[in-house]
Tab-separated table of C-alpha atoms and ligand atoms in Angstrom:
chain	number	residue	atom	x	y	z
A	89	MET	CA	6.903	69.368	0.218
A	90	PRO	CA	10.253	70.491	1.743
A	91	ASN	CA	13.140	68.203	0.940
A	92	GLU	CA	14.180	67.578	4.564
A	93	VAL	CA	10.729	66.286	5.496
A	94	ALA	CA	10.642	63.956	2.531
A	95	SER	CA	14.088	62.549	3.267
A	96	SER	CA	13.419	62.004	6.992
A	97	ARG	CA	10.206	60.235	6.067
A	98	GLY	CA	12.204	58.100	3.619
A	99	GLN	CA	14.682	57.264	6.378
A	100	ARG	CA	11.890	56.192	8.723
A	101	TRP	CA	10.489	53.901	6.055
A	102	ARG	CA	13.878	52.387	5.340
A	103	ALA	CA	14.477	51.781	9.058
A	104	ARG	CA	11.046	50.169	9.373
A	105	LEU	CA	11.645	47.952	6.343
A	106	TRP	CA	15.009	46.926	7.734
A	107	ARG	CA	13.456	45.977	11.098
A	108	MET	CA	10.780	43.904	9.334
A	109	LEU	CA	13.402	42.162	7.235
A	110	LYS	CA	15.438	41.297	10.324
A	111	ARG	CA	12.358	39.919	12.040
A	112	LEU	CA	11.517	37.854	8.971
A	113	VAL	CA	15.029	36.413	8.820
A	114	ALA	CA	14.887	35.582	12.536
A	115	VAL	CA	11.521	33.840	12.184
A	116	ALA	CA	12.736	31.878	9.133
A	117	ALA	CA	15.900	30.858	10.970
A	118	ILE	CA	13.922	29.649	13.986
A	119	GLY	CA	11.560	27.779	11.632
A	120	LEU	CA	14.404	26.098	9.793
A	121	LEU	CA	16.088	25.187	13.058
A	122	GLY	CA	12.811	23.663	14.246
A	123	LEU	CA	12.461	21.614	11.065
A	124	TRP	CA	16.078	20.516	11.366
A	125	ILE	CA	15.579	19.384	14.970
A	126	TYR	CA	12.344	17.634	13.925
A	127	ALA	CA	14.044	15.816	11.023
A	128	ALA	CA	17.073	14.916	13.139
A	129	SER	CA	14.848	13.310	15.769
A	130	PHE	CA	14.197	10.454	13.301
A	131	ALA	CA	16.906	7.922	12.587
A	132	PRO	CA	15.796	5.683	9.724
A	133	GLU	CA	19.341	4.401	9.236
A	134	ARG	CA	18.571	1.984	12.056
A	135	GLU	CA	16.650	-0.045	9.461
A	136	ASP	CA	20.138	-0.909	8.192
A	137	TRP	CA	19.198	-2.516	4.880
A	138	ASP	CA	22.841	-3.200	3.974
A	139	GLY	CA	23.402	-4.988	7.264
A	140	GLN	CA	20.240	-7.070	6.813
A	141	ARG	CA	21.296	-7.931	3.281
A	142	ALA	CA	24.764	-8.991	4.454
A	143	ALA	CA	23.277	-11.174	7.195
A	144	LEU	CA	20.989	-12.900	4.670
A	145	ALA	CA	23.717	-13.392	2.065
A	146	GLY	CA	24.941	-16.643	3.625
A	147	ARG	CA	21.486	-18.210	4.013
A	148	THR	CA	20.706	-21.726	2.761
A	149	VAL	CA	17.980	-21.343	0.169
A	150	GLN	CA	15.243	-23.985	0.323
A	151	PRO	CA	11.890	-24.164	-1.437
A	152	LEU	CA	9.271	-22.226	0.540
A	153	PRO	CA	6.615	-24.466	2.112
A	154	VAL	CA	3.620	-23.125	0.137
A	155	GLN	CA	3.919	-22.666	-3.636
A	156	PRO	CA	1.336	-21.039	-5.908
A	157	ASP	CA	0.139	-22.568	-9.165
A	158	ARG	CA	2.537	-20.680	-11.458
A	159	GLU	CA	0.396	-20.739	-14.620
A	160	ARG	CA	-2.767	-19.668	-12.798
A	161	LEU	CA	-0.921	-16.885	-10.978
A	162	LEU	CA	0.499	-15.433	-14.189
A	163	ALA	CA	-2.788	-15.877	-16.063
A	164	ASP	CA	-4.632	-13.726	-13.511
A	165	VAL	CA	-2.098	-10.901	-13.869
A	166	ARG	CA	-2.151	-11.147	-17.674
A	167	GLU	CA	-5.954	-10.962	-17.648
A	168	LEU	CA	-6.303	-8.014	-15.259
A	169	ALA	CA	-3.552	-6.016	-16.980
A	170	SER	CA	-5.096	-6.479	-20.425
A	171	ASP	CA	-6.601	-3.493	-22.288
A	172	LYS	CA	-10.101	-4.881	-21.764
A	173	TYR	CA	-10.091	-3.474	-18.209
A	174	GLY	CA	-8.708	-0.080	-19.281
A	175	GLY	CA	-6.489	0.314	-16.224
A	176	ARG	CA	-9.255	-0.590	-13.709
A	177	ARG	CA	-9.935	2.896	-12.408
A	178	VAL	CA	-12.546	3.116	-9.648
A	179	ASP	CA	-16.046	3.932	-10.958
A	180	THR	CA	-15.303	3.149	-14.618
A	181	GLU	CA	-16.541	0.445	-16.963
A	182	GLY	CA	-13.097	-1.212	-16.808
A	183	GLY	CA	-13.175	-1.242	-13.031
A	184	ARG	CA	-16.630	-2.863	-13.047
A	185	LEU	CA	-15.497	-5.508	-15.566
A	186	ALA	CA	-12.539	-6.305	-13.313
A	187	ALA	CA	-14.921	-6.708	-10.358
A	188	ASP	CA	-17.063	-9.118	-12.431
A	189	TYR	CA	-13.997	-11.155	-13.367
A	190	LEU	CA	-12.858	-11.342	-9.743
A	191	VAL	CA	-16.291	-12.304	-8.414
A	192	GLY	CA	-16.214	-15.120	-10.977
A	193	ARG	CA	-12.796	-16.226	-9.735
A	194	LEU	CA	-13.835	-16.190	-6.052
A	195	ARG	CA	-16.936	-18.208	-6.894
A	196	GLU	CA	-14.942	-20.680	-9.005
A	197	LEU	CA	-12.515	-21.148	-6.101
A	198	GLY	CA	-15.407	-21.963	-3.763
A	199	VAL	CA	-14.718	-19.022	-1.446
A	200	GLU	CA	-17.804	-18.098	0.590
A	201	PRO	CA	-19.153	-14.546	0.094
A	202	LEU	CA	-18.709	-12.428	3.246
A	203	VAL	CA	-21.388	-10.027	1.936
A	204	PRO	CA	-24.111	-10.693	-0.684
A	205	ASP	CA	-22.534	-11.579	-4.041
A	206	TYR	CA	-19.109	-10.726	-2.492
A	207	ARG	CA	-19.775	-7.049	-3.175
A	208	GLN	CA	-19.512	-4.248	-0.646
A	209	PRO	CA	-20.468	-1.049	-2.499
A	210	PHE	CA	-19.464	2.334	-1.141
A	211	SER	CA	-19.241	5.912	-2.312
A	212	PHE	CA	-16.933	8.770	-1.482
A	213	GLN	CA	-16.112	12.300	-2.543
A	214	ARG	CA	-13.074	12.384	-4.780
A	215	ARG	CA	-11.382	15.743	-4.451
A	216	ARG	CA	-9.198	17.321	-7.033
A	217	ILE	CA	-7.589	20.753	-6.769
A	218	ARG	CA	-10.321	22.193	-9.005
A	219	GLN	CA	-13.083	20.921	-6.713
A	220	PHE	CA	-11.247	21.761	-3.517
A	221	TRP	CA	-13.827	24.298	-2.377
A	222	THR	CA	-16.882	22.759	-3.966
A	223	GLY	CA	-16.881	19.334	-2.317
A	224	GLY	CA	-15.480	16.947	-4.902
A	225	ILE	CA	-16.942	14.375	-7.254
A	226	GLU	CA	-19.269	11.656	-6.036
A	227	THR	CA	-17.449	8.381	-6.804
A	228	ARG	CA	-18.752	4.848	-6.430
A	229	GLY	CA	-16.560	1.847	-5.696
A	230	VAL	CA	-17.050	-1.770	-4.704
A	231	ASN	CA	-14.905	-3.923	-2.424
A	232	LEU	CA	-15.023	-7.692	-2.995
A	233	LEU	CA	-15.038	-9.779	0.163
A	234	GLY	CA	-14.722	-13.549	0.466
A	235	LEU	CA	-14.336	-15.878	3.436
A	236	ILE	CA	-12.939	-19.302	4.213
A	237	ARG	CA	-14.147	-20.305	7.654
A	238	GLY	CA	-11.628	-21.522	10.214
A	239	GLY	CA	-11.921	-25.050	11.599
A	240	LYS	CA	-10.387	-24.433	15.039
A	241	ARG	CA	-10.658	-20.687	15.678
A	242	PRO	CA	-13.496	-19.476	13.475
A	243	ASP	CA	-13.960	-16.214	15.405
A	244	ASP	CA	-10.338	-15.153	14.950
A	245	HIS	CA	-9.747	-13.642	11.542
A	246	LEU	CA	-6.789	-13.124	9.304
A	247	VAL	CA	-7.479	-10.563	6.584
A	248	VAL	CA	-5.434	-10.842	3.411
A	249	SER	CA	-5.934	-7.763	1.255
A	250	ALA	CA	-4.979	-6.445	-2.180
A	251	HIS	CA	-6.389	-3.516	-4.126
A	252	TYR	CA	-7.669	-4.331	-7.601
A	253	ASP	CA	-8.188	-0.766	-8.845
A	254	HIS	CA	-5.520	1.212	-10.652
A	255	LEU	CA	-5.218	4.562	-12.456
A	256	GLY	CA	-7.230	3.937	-15.637
A	257	GLU	CA	-6.269	6.214	-18.511
A	258	ARG	CA	-4.084	9.266	-18.159
A	259	GLY	CA	-3.013	11.457	-21.036
A	260	GLY	CA	-4.901	9.126	-23.370
A	261	ARG	CA	-2.839	6.101	-22.348
A	262	ILE	CA	-3.974	3.060	-20.419
A	263	HIS	CA	-2.058	2.400	-17.212
A	264	PRO	CA	-2.341	-1.394	-17.001
A	265	GLY	CA	-1.116	-1.757	-13.393
A	266	ALA	CA	0.272	-5.269	-13.819
A	267	ASP	CA	2.565	-4.972	-10.830
A	268	ASP	CA	0.353	-2.346	-9.122
A	269	ASN	CA	-1.632	-4.300	-8.245
A	270	ALA	CA	-2.768	-7.181	-10.444
A	271	SER	CA	0.183	-9.017	-8.877
A	272	GLY	CA	-1.203	-8.685	-5.342
A	273	VAL	CA	-4.696	-9.674	-6.500
A	274	ALA	CA	-3.397	-12.807	-8.268
A	275	THR	CA	-1.431	-13.716	-5.127
A	276	LEU	CA	-4.548	-13.294	-2.979
A	277	LEU	CA	-6.443	-15.659	-5.307
A	278	ALA	CA	-3.574	-18.167	-5.052
A	279	ALA	CA	-3.882	-17.950	-1.256
A	280	ALA	CA	-7.609	-18.675	-1.512
A	281	ALA	CA	-6.846	-21.746	-3.658
A	282	HIS	CA	-4.301	-22.935	-1.086
A	283	PHE	CA	-6.662	-22.609	1.875
A	284	LYS	CA	-9.535	-24.279	0.049
A	285	ALA	CA	-7.265	-27.307	-0.394
A	286	ASN	CA	-5.782	-26.969	3.125
A	287	PRO	CA	-8.526	-25.720	5.471
A	288	PRO	CA	-7.217	-23.082	7.891
A	289	ALA	CA	-7.516	-22.944	11.678
A	290	HIS	CA	-8.485	-19.235	11.666
A	291	SER	CA	-11.168	-17.740	9.483
A	292	ILE	CA	-9.529	-16.006	6.545
A	293	VAL	CA	-11.107	-12.985	4.864
A	294	PHE	CA	-10.025	-12.244	1.300
A	295	ALA	CA	-10.454	-8.515	0.739
A	296	LEU	CA	-10.073	-7.071	-2.749
A	297	PHE	CA	-10.239	-3.321	-2.251
A	298	ASP	CA	-11.364	-0.674	-4.713
A	299	GLY	CA	-10.398	3.011	-4.684
A	300	GLU	CA	-6.910	2.540	-3.245
A	301	GLU	CA	-5.401	4.834	-5.838
A	302	THR	CA	-7.910	7.533	-4.929
A	303	GLY	CA	-7.249	8.002	-1.234
A	304	ILE	CA	-7.373	4.382	0.029
A	305	ALA	CA	-11.141	4.752	-0.003
A	306	GLY	CA	-12.133	1.062	-0.146
A	307	ALA	CA	-10.077	-0.051	2.835
A	308	ARG	CA	-11.331	2.955	4.816
A	309	HIS	CA	-14.907	1.950	4.070
A	310	PHE	CA	-14.256	-1.697	5.007
A	311	VAL	CA	-12.720	-0.716	8.346
A	312	ASP	CA	-15.542	1.748	9.157
A	313	SER	CA	-18.375	-0.475	7.894
A	314	GLY	CA	-18.281	-2.881	10.832
A	315	VAL	CA	-18.811	-5.861	8.514
A	316	LEU	CA	-16.018	-7.447	10.536
A	317	PRO	CA	-15.195	-6.253	14.067
A	318	MET	CA	-11.621	-4.979	14.077
A	319	THR	CA	-11.020	-6.578	17.484
A	320	GLY	CA	-11.419	-10.046	15.959
A	321	ILE	CA	-8.706	-9.495	13.365
A	322	ARG	CA	-5.401	-11.042	14.395
A	323	LEU	CA	-3.486	-9.821	11.341
A	324	ASN	CA	-3.891	-7.879	8.115
A	325	LEU	CA	-1.488	-9.061	5.430
A	326	ASN	CA	-1.585	-6.508	2.626
A	327	LEU	CA	-0.173	-7.337	-0.810
A	328	ASP	CA	0.604	-4.435	-3.145
A	329	MET	CA	3.219	-4.810	-5.925
A	330	LEU	CA	4.919	-8.207	-5.702
A	331	SER	CA	6.076	-8.959	-9.216
A	332	ARG	CA	8.877	-6.672	-10.282
A	333	SER	CA	12.335	-6.321	-8.796
A	334	SER	CA	15.612	-6.704	-10.667
A	335	ASP	CA	17.284	-7.119	-7.256
A	336	ARG	CA	14.799	-9.874	-6.281
A	337	LEU	CA	13.969	-7.718	-3.287
A	338	LEU	CA	10.767	-7.590	-1.248
A	339	PHE	CA	10.100	-5.390	1.768
A	340	ALA	CA	8.173	-6.563	4.806
A	341	THR	CA	6.777	-3.429	6.440
A	342	GLY	CA	5.171	-3.341	9.878
A	343	THR	CA	7.571	-5.146	12.215
A	344	TRP	CA	8.710	-1.828	13.699
A	345	GLN	CA	5.122	-1.411	14.972
A	346	HIS	CA	4.721	-5.143	15.691
A	347	PRO	CA	8.131	-6.701	16.409
A	348	GLU	CA	6.443	-9.959	17.467
A	349	LEU	CA	5.611	-10.598	13.799
A	350	LYS	CA	9.308	-11.124	13.078
A	351	ALA	CA	8.843	-14.608	14.550
A	352	LEU	CA	6.703	-15.429	11.488
A	353	VAL	CA	8.937	-13.734	8.929
A	354	ASP	CA	12.411	-14.681	10.198
A	355	PRO	CA	12.364	-18.445	9.484
A	356	LEU	CA	10.922	-17.850	6.006
A	357	ARG	CA	13.327	-15.149	4.950
A	358	ALA	CA	16.200	-17.310	6.202
A	359	GLN	CA	15.389	-19.823	3.456
A	360	ALA	CA	13.669	-17.744	0.762
A	361	PRO	CA	15.096	-17.564	-2.762
A	362	ILE	CA	14.356	-13.801	-2.675
A	363	VAL	CA	15.754	-11.149	-0.333
A	364	VAL	CA	13.199	-9.991	2.215
A	365	LEU	CA	14.137	-6.881	4.194
A	366	TYR	CA	12.393	-5.217	7.111
A	367	GLY	CA	11.839	-1.521	6.683
A	368	HIS	CA	9.926	1.495	5.476
A	369	ASP	CA	8.080	1.478	8.791
A	370	GLN	CA	10.188	3.506	11.224
A	371	PRO	CA	8.743	6.954	11.877
A	372	ARG	CA	10.134	9.480	9.408
A	373	PRO	CA	9.571	13.181	8.732
A	374	PHE	CA	6.132	13.702	7.187
A	375	TRP	CA	7.596	14.611	3.783
A	376	ASP	CA	9.641	11.380	3.499
A	377	ALA	CA	8.119	9.097	0.822
A	378	ASP	CA	10.087	6.160	2.247
A	379	ASP	CA	7.521	5.917	5.035
A	380	TRP	CA	5.148	3.240	3.771
A	381	VAL	CA	3.050	2.780	6.908
A	382	HIS	CA	0.138	4.735	5.448
A	383	ALA	CA	0.981	4.198	1.772
A	384	SER	CA	-1.577	1.476	1.023
A	385	ASP	CA	-4.605	-0.341	2.455
A	386	HIS	CA	-2.772	-1.706	5.520
A	387	GLY	CA	-2.566	1.890	6.833
A	388	ARG	CA	-6.299	1.887	7.569
A	389	PHE	CA	-6.010	-1.363	9.554
A	390	HIS	CA	-3.046	0.062	11.444
A	391	GLU	CA	-5.032	3.190	12.353
A	392	ALA	CA	-7.784	0.893	13.651
A	393	GLY	CA	-5.268	-0.899	15.897
A	394	VAL	CA	-4.979	-4.105	13.848
A	395	PRO	CA	-1.500	-5.704	13.562
A	396	PHE	CA	-0.393	-5.484	9.943
A	397	LEU	CA	2.280	-6.656	7.588
A	398	TYR	CA	2.711	-5.206	4.153
A	399	LEU	CA	4.686	-6.945	1.400
A	400	GLY	CA	5.880	-4.988	-1.637
A	401	VAL	CA	8.811	-4.327	-3.951
A	402	PRO	CA	10.805	-1.085	-4.045
A	403	ASP	CA	9.381	1.511	-6.455
A	404	HIS	CA	10.514	0.912	-10.045
A	405	ASP	CA	10.758	3.141	-13.140
A	406	ASP	CA	7.305	2.139	-14.394
A	407	TYR	CA	5.561	2.809	-11.092
A	408	HIS	CA	2.277	4.584	-11.976
A	409	ARG	CA	3.282	4.691	-15.647
A	410	PRO	CA	1.886	3.049	-18.813
A	411	GLY	CA	4.937	0.738	-18.780
A	412	ASP	CA	3.611	-1.248	-15.785
A	413	THR	CA	2.618	-4.079	-18.151
A	414	PHE	CA	2.360	-7.841	-17.906
A	415	ALA	CA	5.338	-8.179	-20.268
A	416	ALA	CA	7.490	-6.133	-17.884
A	417	ILE	CA	6.971	-8.171	-14.700
A	418	HIS	CA	9.619	-10.670	-13.581
A	419	PRO	CA	7.763	-14.001	-13.596
A	420	ASP	CA	10.332	-16.106	-11.685
A	421	PHE	CA	10.737	-13.472	-8.996
A	422	PHE	CA	6.953	-13.039	-8.833
A	423	VAL	CA	6.301	-16.754	-8.253
A	424	ASP	CA	8.867	-16.674	-5.432
A	425	SER	CA	7.437	-13.560	-3.799
A	426	ALA	CA	3.904	-14.994	-4.061
A	427	ALA	CA	5.224	-18.204	-2.461
A	428	PHE	CA	6.647	-16.035	0.321
A	429	ALA	CA	3.275	-14.360	0.907
A	430	LEU	CA	1.430	-17.699	0.920
A	431	SER	CA	3.940	-19.307	3.266
A	432	LEU	CA	3.728	-16.314	5.598
A	433	LEU	CA	-0.048	-16.557	5.707
A	434	ALA	CA	0.148	-20.311	6.406
A	435	ALA	CA	2.600	-19.607	9.231
A	436	ALA	CA	0.282	-16.935	10.674
A	437	ASP	CA	-2.598	-19.409	10.551
A	438	ALA	CA	-0.549	-22.163	12.194
A	439	GLY	CA	0.684	-19.832	14.971
A	440	GLY	CA	-1.453	-18.453	17.832
B	262	LIG	ZN1	-0.818	-0.148	-5.321
């Protein structure tokens, strides 16, 4: 081949490559600009946690109106976080033992079963990367559903929920899930004890969900099952991680979607011995983990149009780690945050 031909061909290729590169850079720049405009359209700083904190600093702390039985509350967490339950993973022996224990507790408390033997079984396909194309692993879970019937408005329901499953064993180590979420489960049981002693106006459903850690599967099944019409649910109060915060800090998530619920929370947080902040609910970019609206069971209720409030602590170092043990929770803080949840539920029952 003559040299001139080869070199002019080489020039053409270089020119073509250069054009492609320029196009690529232009497309990337437009993409980045788009993402920047998208991200800038959110303004989560309006949640103003520092400002809320400052406003609450001068509050007069008073005992919250509803207090849990401290020993019972801690005993339930200690039990569920013990090795016997192996980390309570959905569709494991440990998970089934935890369900047995909780059915026993609901029965002992005199809560009525909403479904036979309190158990609502379900199954779902659990997908991992390896099974992405092949359809996943058939996984069986069981929600536990109890009811205390309302005296004045029996057809209007409040649903208090907490997931009882956790991660099981990973890397040969049990993940006890004391805070996540034995703490929410124990608080739910304390609420059941309170309303057995103080009959509510609304009907209250106590929903212990399975499969939360594997795609919020239990709550999804509950919402889709029609066991309770969504239109009759006035509020879902979801409890997930209430027992561990060195700052004695609890978030109440959901008032951005339902500002009217602040009327229930405001008077309680103005007297609570813990700091309760609104937040984690303003729309954020999809990659922002600070958006908690769909992070736990309440997300399914929200998608079904049910007003929700979620209570939970900020993530801590032992979140989803073997160190989430009973010994590591903060018992005094936990009793106060459980009291906050119980008082909030009582206020929701007393209100319209
Ligand atoms: Zn959780």
